[in-house]
Coordinates of C-alpha atoms in Angstrom, one line a residue:
Chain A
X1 CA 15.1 -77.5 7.2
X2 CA 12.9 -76.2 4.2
X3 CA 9.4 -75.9 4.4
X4 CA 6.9 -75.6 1.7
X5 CA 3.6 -73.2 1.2
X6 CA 0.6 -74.4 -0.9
X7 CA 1.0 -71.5 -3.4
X8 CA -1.7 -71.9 -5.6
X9 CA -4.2 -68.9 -3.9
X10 CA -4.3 -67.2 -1.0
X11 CA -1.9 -66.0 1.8
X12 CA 1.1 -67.8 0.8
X13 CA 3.4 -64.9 1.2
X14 CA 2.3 -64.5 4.7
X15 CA 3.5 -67.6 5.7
X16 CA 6.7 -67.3 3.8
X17 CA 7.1 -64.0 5.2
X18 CA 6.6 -65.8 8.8
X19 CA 9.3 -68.6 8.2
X20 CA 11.7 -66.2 6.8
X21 CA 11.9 -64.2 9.7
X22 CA 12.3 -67.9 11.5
X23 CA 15.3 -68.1 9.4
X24 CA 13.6 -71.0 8.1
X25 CA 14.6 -71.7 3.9
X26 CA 11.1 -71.8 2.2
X27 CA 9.1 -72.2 -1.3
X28 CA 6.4 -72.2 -2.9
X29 CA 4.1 -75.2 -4.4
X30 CA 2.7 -75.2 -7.2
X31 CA 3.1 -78.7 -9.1
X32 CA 3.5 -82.0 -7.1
X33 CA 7.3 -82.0 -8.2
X34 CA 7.6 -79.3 -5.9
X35 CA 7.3 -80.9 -3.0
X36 CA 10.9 -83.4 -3.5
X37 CA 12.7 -82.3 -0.5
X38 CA 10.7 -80.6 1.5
X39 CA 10.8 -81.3 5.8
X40 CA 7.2 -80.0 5.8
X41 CA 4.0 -77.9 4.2
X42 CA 2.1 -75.3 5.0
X43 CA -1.8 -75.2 3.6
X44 CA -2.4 -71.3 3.5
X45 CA -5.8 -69.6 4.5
X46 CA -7.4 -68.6 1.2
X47 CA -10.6 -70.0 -0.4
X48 CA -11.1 -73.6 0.3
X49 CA -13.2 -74.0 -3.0
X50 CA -10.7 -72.5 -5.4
X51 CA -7.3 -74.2 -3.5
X52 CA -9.6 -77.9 -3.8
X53 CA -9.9 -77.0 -7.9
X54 CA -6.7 -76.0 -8.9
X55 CA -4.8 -78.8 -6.7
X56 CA -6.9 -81.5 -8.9
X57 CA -6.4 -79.9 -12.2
X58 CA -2.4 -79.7 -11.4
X59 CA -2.6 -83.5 -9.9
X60 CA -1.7 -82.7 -6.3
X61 CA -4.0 -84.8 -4.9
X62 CA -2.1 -88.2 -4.1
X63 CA 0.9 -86.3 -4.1
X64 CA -0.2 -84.4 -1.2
X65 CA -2.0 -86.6 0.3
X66 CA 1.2 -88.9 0.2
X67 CA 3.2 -85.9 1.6
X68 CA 1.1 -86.1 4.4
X69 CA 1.7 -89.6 5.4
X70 CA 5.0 -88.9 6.5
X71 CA 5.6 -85.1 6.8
X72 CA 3.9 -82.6 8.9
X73 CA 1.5 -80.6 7.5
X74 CA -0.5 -77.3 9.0
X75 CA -3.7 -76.1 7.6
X76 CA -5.2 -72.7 8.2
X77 CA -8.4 -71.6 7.9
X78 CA -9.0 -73.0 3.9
X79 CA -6.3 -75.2 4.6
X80 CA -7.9 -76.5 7.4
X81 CA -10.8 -77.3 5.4
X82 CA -8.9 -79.0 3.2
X83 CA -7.0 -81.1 5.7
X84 CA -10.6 -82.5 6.9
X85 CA -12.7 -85.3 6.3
X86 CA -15.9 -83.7 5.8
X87 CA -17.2 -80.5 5.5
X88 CA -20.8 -81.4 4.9
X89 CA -21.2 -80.1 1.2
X90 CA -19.1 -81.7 -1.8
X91 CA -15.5 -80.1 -2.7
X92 CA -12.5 -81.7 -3.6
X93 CA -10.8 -82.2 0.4
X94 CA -7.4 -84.3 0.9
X95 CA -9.4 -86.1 4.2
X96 CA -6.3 -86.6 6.0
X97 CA -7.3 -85.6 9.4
X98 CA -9.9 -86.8 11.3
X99 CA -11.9 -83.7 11.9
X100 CA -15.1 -82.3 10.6
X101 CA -15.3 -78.8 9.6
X102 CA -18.5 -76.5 8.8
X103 CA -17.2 -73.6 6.7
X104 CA -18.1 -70.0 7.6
X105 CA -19.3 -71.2 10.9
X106 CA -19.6 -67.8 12.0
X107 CA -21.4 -65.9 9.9
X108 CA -20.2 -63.6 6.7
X109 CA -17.5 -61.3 7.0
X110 CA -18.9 -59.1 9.3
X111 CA -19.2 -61.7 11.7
X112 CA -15.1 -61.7 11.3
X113 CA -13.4 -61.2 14.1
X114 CA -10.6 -61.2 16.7
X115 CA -9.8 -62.7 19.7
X116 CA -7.3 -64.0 22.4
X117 CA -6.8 -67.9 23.0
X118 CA -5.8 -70.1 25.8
X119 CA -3.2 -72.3 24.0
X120 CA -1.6 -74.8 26.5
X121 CA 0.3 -76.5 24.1
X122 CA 1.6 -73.6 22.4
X123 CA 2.9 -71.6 25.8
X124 CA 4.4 -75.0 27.1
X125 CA 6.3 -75.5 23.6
X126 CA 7.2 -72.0 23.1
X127 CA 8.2 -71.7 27.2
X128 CA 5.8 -68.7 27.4
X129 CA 2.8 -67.1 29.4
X130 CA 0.7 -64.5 27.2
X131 CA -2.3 -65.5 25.1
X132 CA -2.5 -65.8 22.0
X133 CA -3.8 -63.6 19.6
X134 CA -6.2 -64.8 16.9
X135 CA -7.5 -63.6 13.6
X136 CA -10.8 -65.5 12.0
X137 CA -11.5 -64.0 8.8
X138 CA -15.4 -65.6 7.5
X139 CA -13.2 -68.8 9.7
X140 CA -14.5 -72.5 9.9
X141 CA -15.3 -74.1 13.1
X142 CA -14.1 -78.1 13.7
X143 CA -17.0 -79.4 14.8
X144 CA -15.7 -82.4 16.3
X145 CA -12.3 -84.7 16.0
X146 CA -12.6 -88.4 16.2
X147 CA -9.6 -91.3 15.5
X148 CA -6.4 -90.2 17.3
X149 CA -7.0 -86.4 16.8
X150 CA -6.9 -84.0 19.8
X151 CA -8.3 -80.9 20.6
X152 CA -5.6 -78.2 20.4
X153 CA -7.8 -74.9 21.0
X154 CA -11.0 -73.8 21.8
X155 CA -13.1 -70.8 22.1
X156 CA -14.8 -69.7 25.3
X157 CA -17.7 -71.4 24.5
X158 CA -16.1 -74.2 23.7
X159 CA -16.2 -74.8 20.2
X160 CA -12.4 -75.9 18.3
X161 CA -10.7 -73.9 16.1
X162 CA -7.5 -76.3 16.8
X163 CA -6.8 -79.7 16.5
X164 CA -3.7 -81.9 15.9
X165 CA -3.6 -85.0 14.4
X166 CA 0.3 -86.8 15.0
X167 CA 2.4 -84.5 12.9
X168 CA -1.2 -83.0 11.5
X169 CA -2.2 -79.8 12.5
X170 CA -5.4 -77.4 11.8
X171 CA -5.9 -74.5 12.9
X172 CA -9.2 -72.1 12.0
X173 CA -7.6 -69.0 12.5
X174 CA -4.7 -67.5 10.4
X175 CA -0.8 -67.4 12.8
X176 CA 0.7 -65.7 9.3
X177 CA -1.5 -62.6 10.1
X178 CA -0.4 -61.4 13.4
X179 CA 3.7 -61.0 14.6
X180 CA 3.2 -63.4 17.2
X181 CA 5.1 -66.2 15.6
X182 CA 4.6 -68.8 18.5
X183 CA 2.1 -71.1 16.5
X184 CA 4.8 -71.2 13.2
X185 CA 8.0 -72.4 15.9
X186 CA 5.6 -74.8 17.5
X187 CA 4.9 -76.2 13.7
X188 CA 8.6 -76.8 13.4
X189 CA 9.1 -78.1 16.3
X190 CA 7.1 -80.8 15.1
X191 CA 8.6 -80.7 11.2
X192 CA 12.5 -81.1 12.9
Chain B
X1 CA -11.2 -62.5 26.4
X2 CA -13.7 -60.2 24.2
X3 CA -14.1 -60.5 20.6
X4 CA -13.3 -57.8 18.1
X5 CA -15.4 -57.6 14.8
X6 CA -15.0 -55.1 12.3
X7 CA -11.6 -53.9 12.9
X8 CA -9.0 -53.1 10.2
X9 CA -6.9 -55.8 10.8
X10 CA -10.2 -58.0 9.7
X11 CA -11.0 -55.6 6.8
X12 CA -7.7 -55.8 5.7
X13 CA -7.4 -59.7 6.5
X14 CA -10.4 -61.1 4.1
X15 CA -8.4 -59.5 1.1
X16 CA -5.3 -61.0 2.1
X17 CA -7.2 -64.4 1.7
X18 CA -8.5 -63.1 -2.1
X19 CA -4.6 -62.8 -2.9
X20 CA -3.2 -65.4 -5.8
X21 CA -7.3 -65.1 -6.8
X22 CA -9.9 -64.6 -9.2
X23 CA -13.0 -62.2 -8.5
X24 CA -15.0 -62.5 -11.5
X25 CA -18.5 -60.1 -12.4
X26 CA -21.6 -61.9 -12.1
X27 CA -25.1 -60.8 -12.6
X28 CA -27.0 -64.0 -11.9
X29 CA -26.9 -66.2 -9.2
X30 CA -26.5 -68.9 -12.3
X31 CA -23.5 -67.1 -13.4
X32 CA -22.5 -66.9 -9.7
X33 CA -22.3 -70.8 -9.6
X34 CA -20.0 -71.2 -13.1
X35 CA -17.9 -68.8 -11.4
X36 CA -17.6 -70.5 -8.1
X37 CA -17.1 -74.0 -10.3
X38 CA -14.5 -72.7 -12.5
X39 CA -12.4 -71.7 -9.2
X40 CA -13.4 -67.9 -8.3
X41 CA -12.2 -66.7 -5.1
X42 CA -15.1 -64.2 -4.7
X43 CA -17.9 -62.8 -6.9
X44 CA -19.0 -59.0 -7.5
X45 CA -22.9 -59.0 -7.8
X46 CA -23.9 -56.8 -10.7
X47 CA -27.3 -55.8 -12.4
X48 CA -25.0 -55.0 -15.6
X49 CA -21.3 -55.8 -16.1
X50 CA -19.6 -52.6 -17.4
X51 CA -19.7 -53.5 -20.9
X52 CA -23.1 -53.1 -20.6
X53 CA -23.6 -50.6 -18.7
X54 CA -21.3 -48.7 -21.7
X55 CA -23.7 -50.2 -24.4
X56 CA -27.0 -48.6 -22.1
X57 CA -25.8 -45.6 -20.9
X58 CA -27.8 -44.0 -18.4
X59 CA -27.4 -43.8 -14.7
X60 CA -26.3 -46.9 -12.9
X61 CA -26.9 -47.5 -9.2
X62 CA -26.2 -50.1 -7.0
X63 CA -27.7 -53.5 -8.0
X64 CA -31.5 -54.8 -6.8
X65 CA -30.8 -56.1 -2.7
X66 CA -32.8 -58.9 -4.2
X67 CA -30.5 -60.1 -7.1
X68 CA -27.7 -59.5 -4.9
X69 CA -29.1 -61.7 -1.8
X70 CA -29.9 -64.5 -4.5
X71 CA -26.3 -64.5 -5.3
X72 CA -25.4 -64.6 -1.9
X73 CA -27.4 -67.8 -1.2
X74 CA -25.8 -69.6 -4.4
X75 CA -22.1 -69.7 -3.1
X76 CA -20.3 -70.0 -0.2
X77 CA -17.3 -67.8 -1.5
X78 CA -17.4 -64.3 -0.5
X79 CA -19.7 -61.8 -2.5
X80 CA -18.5 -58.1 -3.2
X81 CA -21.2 -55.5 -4.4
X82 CA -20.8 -51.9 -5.6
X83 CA -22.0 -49.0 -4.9
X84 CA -21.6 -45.3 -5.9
X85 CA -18.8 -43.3 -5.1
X86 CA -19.9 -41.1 -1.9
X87 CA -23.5 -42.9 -2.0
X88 CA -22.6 -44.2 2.2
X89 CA -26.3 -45.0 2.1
X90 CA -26.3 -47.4 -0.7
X91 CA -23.3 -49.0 1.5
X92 CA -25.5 -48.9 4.2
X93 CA -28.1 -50.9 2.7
X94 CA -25.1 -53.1 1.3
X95 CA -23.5 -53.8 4.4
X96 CA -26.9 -54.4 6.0
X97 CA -27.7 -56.9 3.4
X98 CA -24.3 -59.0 4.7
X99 CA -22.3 -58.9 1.7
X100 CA -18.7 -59.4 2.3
X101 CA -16.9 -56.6 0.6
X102 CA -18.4 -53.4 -0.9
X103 CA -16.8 -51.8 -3.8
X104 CA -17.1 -47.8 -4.6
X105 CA -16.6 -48.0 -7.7
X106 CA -16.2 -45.5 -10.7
X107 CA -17.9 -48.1 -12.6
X108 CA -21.3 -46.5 -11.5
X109 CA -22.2 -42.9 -11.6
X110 CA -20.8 -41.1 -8.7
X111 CA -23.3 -39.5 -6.4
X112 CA -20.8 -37.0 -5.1
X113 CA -18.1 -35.6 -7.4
X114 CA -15.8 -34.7 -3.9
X115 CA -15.5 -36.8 -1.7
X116 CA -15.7 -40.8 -1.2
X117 CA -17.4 -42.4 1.6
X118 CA -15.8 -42.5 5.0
X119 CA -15.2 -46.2 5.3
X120 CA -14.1 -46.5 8.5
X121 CA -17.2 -45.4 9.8
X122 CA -18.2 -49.3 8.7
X123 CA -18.1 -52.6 9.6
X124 CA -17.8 -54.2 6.2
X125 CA -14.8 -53.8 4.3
X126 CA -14.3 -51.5 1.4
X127 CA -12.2 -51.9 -2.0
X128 CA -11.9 -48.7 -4.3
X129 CA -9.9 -47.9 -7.7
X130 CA -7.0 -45.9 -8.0
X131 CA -5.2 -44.6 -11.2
X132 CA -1.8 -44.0 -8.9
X133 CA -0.5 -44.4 -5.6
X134 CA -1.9 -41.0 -4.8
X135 CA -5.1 -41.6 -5.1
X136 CA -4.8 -45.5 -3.5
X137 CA -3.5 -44.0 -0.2
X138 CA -6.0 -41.6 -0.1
X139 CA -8.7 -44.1 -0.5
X140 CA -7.1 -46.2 2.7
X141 CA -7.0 -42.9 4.6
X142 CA -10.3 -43.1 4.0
X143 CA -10.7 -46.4 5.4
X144 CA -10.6 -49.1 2.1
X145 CA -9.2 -52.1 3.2
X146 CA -8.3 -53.3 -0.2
X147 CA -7.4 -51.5 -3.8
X148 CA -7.4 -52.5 -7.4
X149 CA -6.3 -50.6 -10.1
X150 CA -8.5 -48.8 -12.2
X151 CA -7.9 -50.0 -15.5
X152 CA -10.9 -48.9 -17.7
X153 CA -13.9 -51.4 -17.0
X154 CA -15.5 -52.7 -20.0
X155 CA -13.7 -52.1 -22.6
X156 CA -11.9 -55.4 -22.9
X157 CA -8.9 -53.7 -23.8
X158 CA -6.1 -54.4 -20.8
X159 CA -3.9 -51.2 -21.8
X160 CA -4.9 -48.6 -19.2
X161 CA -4.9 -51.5 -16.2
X162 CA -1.3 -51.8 -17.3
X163 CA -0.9 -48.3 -17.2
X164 CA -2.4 -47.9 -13.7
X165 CA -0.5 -50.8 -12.3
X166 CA 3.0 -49.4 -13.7
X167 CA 2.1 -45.8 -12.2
X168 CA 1.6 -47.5 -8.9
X169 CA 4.7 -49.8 -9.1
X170 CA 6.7 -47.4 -10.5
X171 CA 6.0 -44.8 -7.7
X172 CA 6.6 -47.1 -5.1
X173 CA 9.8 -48.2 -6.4
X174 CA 10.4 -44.3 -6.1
X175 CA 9.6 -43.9 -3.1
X176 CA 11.4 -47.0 -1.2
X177 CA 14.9 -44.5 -2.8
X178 CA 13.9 -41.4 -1.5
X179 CA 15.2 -40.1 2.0
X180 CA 12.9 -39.9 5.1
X181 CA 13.1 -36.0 4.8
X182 CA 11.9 -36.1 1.5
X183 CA 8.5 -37.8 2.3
X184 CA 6.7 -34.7 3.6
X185 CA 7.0 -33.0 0.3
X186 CA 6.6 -35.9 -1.5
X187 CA 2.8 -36.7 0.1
X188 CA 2.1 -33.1 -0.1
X189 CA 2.9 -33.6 -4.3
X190 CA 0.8 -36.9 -4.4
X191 CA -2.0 -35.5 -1.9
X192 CA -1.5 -38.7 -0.1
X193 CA -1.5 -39.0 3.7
X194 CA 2.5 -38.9 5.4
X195 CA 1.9 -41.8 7.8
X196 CA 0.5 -43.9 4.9
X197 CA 3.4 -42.8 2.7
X198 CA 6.1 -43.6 5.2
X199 CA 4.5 -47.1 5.8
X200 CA 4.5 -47.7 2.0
X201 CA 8.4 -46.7 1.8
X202 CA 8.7 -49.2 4.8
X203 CA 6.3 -52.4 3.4
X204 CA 7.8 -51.7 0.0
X205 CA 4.3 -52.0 -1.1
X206 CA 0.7 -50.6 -0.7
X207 CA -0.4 -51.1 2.8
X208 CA -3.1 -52.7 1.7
X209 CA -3.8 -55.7 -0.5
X210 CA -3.9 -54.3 -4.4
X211 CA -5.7 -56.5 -7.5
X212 CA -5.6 -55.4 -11.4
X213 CA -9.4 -54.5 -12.7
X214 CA -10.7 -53.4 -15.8
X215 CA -9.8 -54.8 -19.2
X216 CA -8.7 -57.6 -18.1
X217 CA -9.6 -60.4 -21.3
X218 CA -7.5 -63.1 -21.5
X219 CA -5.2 -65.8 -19.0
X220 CA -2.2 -63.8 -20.7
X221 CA -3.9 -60.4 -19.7
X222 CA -4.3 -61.6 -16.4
X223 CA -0.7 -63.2 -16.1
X224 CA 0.9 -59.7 -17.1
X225 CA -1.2 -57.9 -14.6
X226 CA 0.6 -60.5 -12.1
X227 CA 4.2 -60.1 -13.3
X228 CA 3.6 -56.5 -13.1
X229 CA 3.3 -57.0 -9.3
X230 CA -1.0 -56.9 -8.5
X231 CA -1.9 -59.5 -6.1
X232 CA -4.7 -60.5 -8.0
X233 CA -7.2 -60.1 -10.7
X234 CA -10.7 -59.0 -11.4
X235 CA -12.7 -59.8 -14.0
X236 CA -15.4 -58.2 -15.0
X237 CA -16.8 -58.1 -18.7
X238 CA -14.2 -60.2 -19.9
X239 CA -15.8 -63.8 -19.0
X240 CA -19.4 -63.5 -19.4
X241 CA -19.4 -61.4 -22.6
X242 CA -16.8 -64.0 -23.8
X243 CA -18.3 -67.7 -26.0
X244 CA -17.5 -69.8 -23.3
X245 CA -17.7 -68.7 -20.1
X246 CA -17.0 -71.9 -18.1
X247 CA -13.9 -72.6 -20.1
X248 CA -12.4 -69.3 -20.1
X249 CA -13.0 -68.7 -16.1
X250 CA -11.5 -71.7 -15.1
X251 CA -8.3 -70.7 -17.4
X252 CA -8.1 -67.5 -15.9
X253 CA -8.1 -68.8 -12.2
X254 CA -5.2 -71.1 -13.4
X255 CA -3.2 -68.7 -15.4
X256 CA -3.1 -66.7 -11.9
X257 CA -2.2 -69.3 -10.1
X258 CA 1.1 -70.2 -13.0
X259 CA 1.5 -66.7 -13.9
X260 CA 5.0 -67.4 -14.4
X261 CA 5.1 -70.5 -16.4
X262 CA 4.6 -69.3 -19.8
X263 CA 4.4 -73.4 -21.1
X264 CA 0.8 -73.4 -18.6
X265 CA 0.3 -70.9 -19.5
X266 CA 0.5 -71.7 -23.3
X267 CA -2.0 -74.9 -22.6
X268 CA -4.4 -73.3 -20.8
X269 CA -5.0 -70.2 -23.4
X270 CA -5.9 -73.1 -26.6
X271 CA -8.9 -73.7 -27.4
X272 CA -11.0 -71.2 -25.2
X273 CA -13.7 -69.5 -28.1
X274 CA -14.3 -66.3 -28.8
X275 CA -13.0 -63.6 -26.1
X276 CA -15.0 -60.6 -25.4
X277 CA -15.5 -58.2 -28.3
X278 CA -14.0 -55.4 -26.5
X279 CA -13.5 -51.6 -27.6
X280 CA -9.7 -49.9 -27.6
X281 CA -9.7 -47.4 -25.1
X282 CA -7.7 -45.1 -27.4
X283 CA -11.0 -44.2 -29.5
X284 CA -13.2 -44.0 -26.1
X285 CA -14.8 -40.0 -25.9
X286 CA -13.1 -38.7 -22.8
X287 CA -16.7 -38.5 -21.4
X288 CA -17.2 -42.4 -21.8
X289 CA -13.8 -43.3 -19.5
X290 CA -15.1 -44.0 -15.9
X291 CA -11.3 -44.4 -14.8
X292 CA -11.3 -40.5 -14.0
X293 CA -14.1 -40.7 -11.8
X294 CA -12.7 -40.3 -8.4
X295 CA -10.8 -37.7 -6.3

């Protein structure tokens, strides 16, 4: 299996550094070509603003939004906002999952924070018990999911930081920044 | 399940999401917008980028709370603003205005000539200069969450960043040979703190993420800063003291982004106008190079 990163900003080598220690055979994406032969992609946390420019001004658009038709992509955080159909303001967005995102829907980075989740999907896949562990760095909220996407995660209050879409996946927070590596084997788990 | 703000692993995170980025000088919240257009991953709110603040002389401070707020409210990527080295109040007003990273940077005049402010004393995160690896693991002792070489800011000339950015490279390439009983001494000779040098020996790199600043011109300049290993680039005269800003931003953010591929890199470099004028550092007065400012 070999699994691409969205390399063009942001915390691509986290998530390589993840799937490597998966044993997983990796690289990076820069140019749609890259993407021939890939089992799956990984959208990296990074800004959602700068990721949106520089994946129309190298023509990744269609290709990625192709990609996603039958491969299975994860978003974090930026690329979670970039997975989505609407994030209220205009930016250049692939729309592929049916979710609506506000950016920085808590605050600034102050406002950043950690916190355990209650992932039933994750423990059941991953055959374990303990919570998981989440970073959200100035994160996004999904505000709501509509069409055939599901609610993955939530915070105590109830708002969703995860949702999955078929072989889509979105996540608010950033897996590639903790050693937990639950939420990357459940990602392959769907890519195999 | 409580939620944590402010810890390290936060500070520390929001840089790791700059990485593979541009973080460009602005001083208007105009400027702030081109910036974010062309592809910026963050901003650094200025009353003078260092060019100018060369040209006028005089003491600089931290910028107007006011200018910076404005720049705040015209993009939604993160905003960095500076503030003297050792001035914690000026962070204090900083960090109570919500910006999202505060630099102490040499770029202003120091308010205390020895010792920086205790970072980890605050909830925002910090990013400071270094000239070597030294002086970068002193500055996360202290509690930065994020370094960038010095370079020497506004001067347009990219050879000390190089310089900075082969010290540290080079000395961490020296250290991941060196035996574990050799680390003691070896802090002790870099003044840096053991348990940051062992974990550098261990990551193979600086604990913390580390950019290129100062001097930094051209989409070449800021490719070489890349292939020397930096995890990203600031710019600070170098756009808006160039012809066209727009242009010249947005070729910057790309050439970071395909700082390997030399035929990109080739197409985004025509055509962008006049660069900034820029001084050599080699016929700077000692007294005009902020790089030394720091201990």
């Amino acid at each position: 299996m070999k699994i691409g990163v969205l390399a063009l900003q942001g915390d691509f080598a986290e998530h390589i550094a993840t799937l490597k220690r998966l044993g997983v055979e990796t690289r990076e994406v820069r140019l749609p070509e890259n993407l021939t032969g890939l089992d799956g992609l990984i959208i990296p946390g990074g800004e959602s603003t700068t990721i949106g420019k520089l994946a129309t001004d190298f023509n990744l658009m269609e290709p990625l939004r192709q990609f996603g038709k039958a491969h299975t992509v994860w978003g974090t955080c930026a690329g979670a906002i970039f997975l989505s159909k609407d994030v209220s303001r205009p930016q250049p967005l692939l729309g592929i999952m049916d979710i609506k995102v506000e950016r920085n829907a808590f605050g600034r980075q102050t406002d950043s924070f950690e916190s355990d989740l209650d992932i039933h999907e994750l423990k059941q896949a991953t055959n374990s018990s303990h919570p998981y562990h989440a970073f959200f760095i100035r994160a996004p909220i999904i505000e709501s999911v509509s069409g055939s996407a599901k609610i993955l995660a939530t915070l105590p209050d109830g708002r969703i930081v995860a949702a999955q879409q078929g072989h889509l996946l979105a996540t608010s927070f950033h897996p590639e920044l903790t050693g937990d590596t639950r939420f990357h084997e459940y990602f392959l788990s769907l890519a195999s | 399940m409580e939620q944590q703000t402010g810890t390290f692993a936060v500070k520390k995170g929001l840089a790791q999401m700059l990485k593979g980025g541009v973080i460009m000088d602005v001083v208007t919240a105009e400027q702030a917008k081109i910036a974010e257009d062309a592809g910026a991953c963050a901003v650094m709110a200025l009353e003078r980028v260092p060019a100018d603040i060369r040209v006028q002389g005089g003491v600089a401070r931290m910028s107007d709370p006011e200018l910076i707020l404005k720049i705040m409210d015209a993009v939604t990527i993160p905003v960095m603003a500076k503030c003297r080295i050792g001035h914690f109040v000026e962070a204090q007003i900083l960090e109570s205005l919500g910006v999202d990273y505060i630099d102490e940077s040499e770029v202003l005049t120091p308010a205390d000539e020895s010792f920086h402010i205790l970072k980890h004393d605050f909830k925002v995160p910090f990013v400071c200069g270094c000239r070597n690896l030294g002086e970068a693991l002193r500055r996360i002792g202290e509690g930065a969450a994020m370094i960038r070489t010095k370079g020497e800011a506004g001067t347009g000339d990219v050879v000390e960043a190089v310089r900075h950015a082969r010290t540290v490279m080079g000395e961490i390439r020296r250290l991941t040979t060196m035996d574990a009983a050799e680390l003691m001494t070896y802090s002790k000779e870099i003044g840096a703190p053991y348990e940051l040098v062992k974990e550098t020996k261990e990551l193979g790199r600086t604990p913390v993420v580390n950019f290129a600043a100062g001097g930094v011109a051209t989409p070449a300049d800021a490719a070489l800063m890349m292939q020397l290993g930096v995890d990203g680039v600031f710019v600070g005269s170098g756009i808006f003291k160039s012809g066209d800003p727009s242009k010249r931003a947005a070729a910057i953010v790309k050439s970071v982004t395909h700082y390997r591929d030399a035929s990109i890199l080739a197409e985004v470099s025509k055509n962008l106008g006049e660069p900034m004028v820029g001084r050599t550092v080699a016929q700077l007065p000692e007294s005009e190079k902020m790089a030394g400012r720091g201990w």
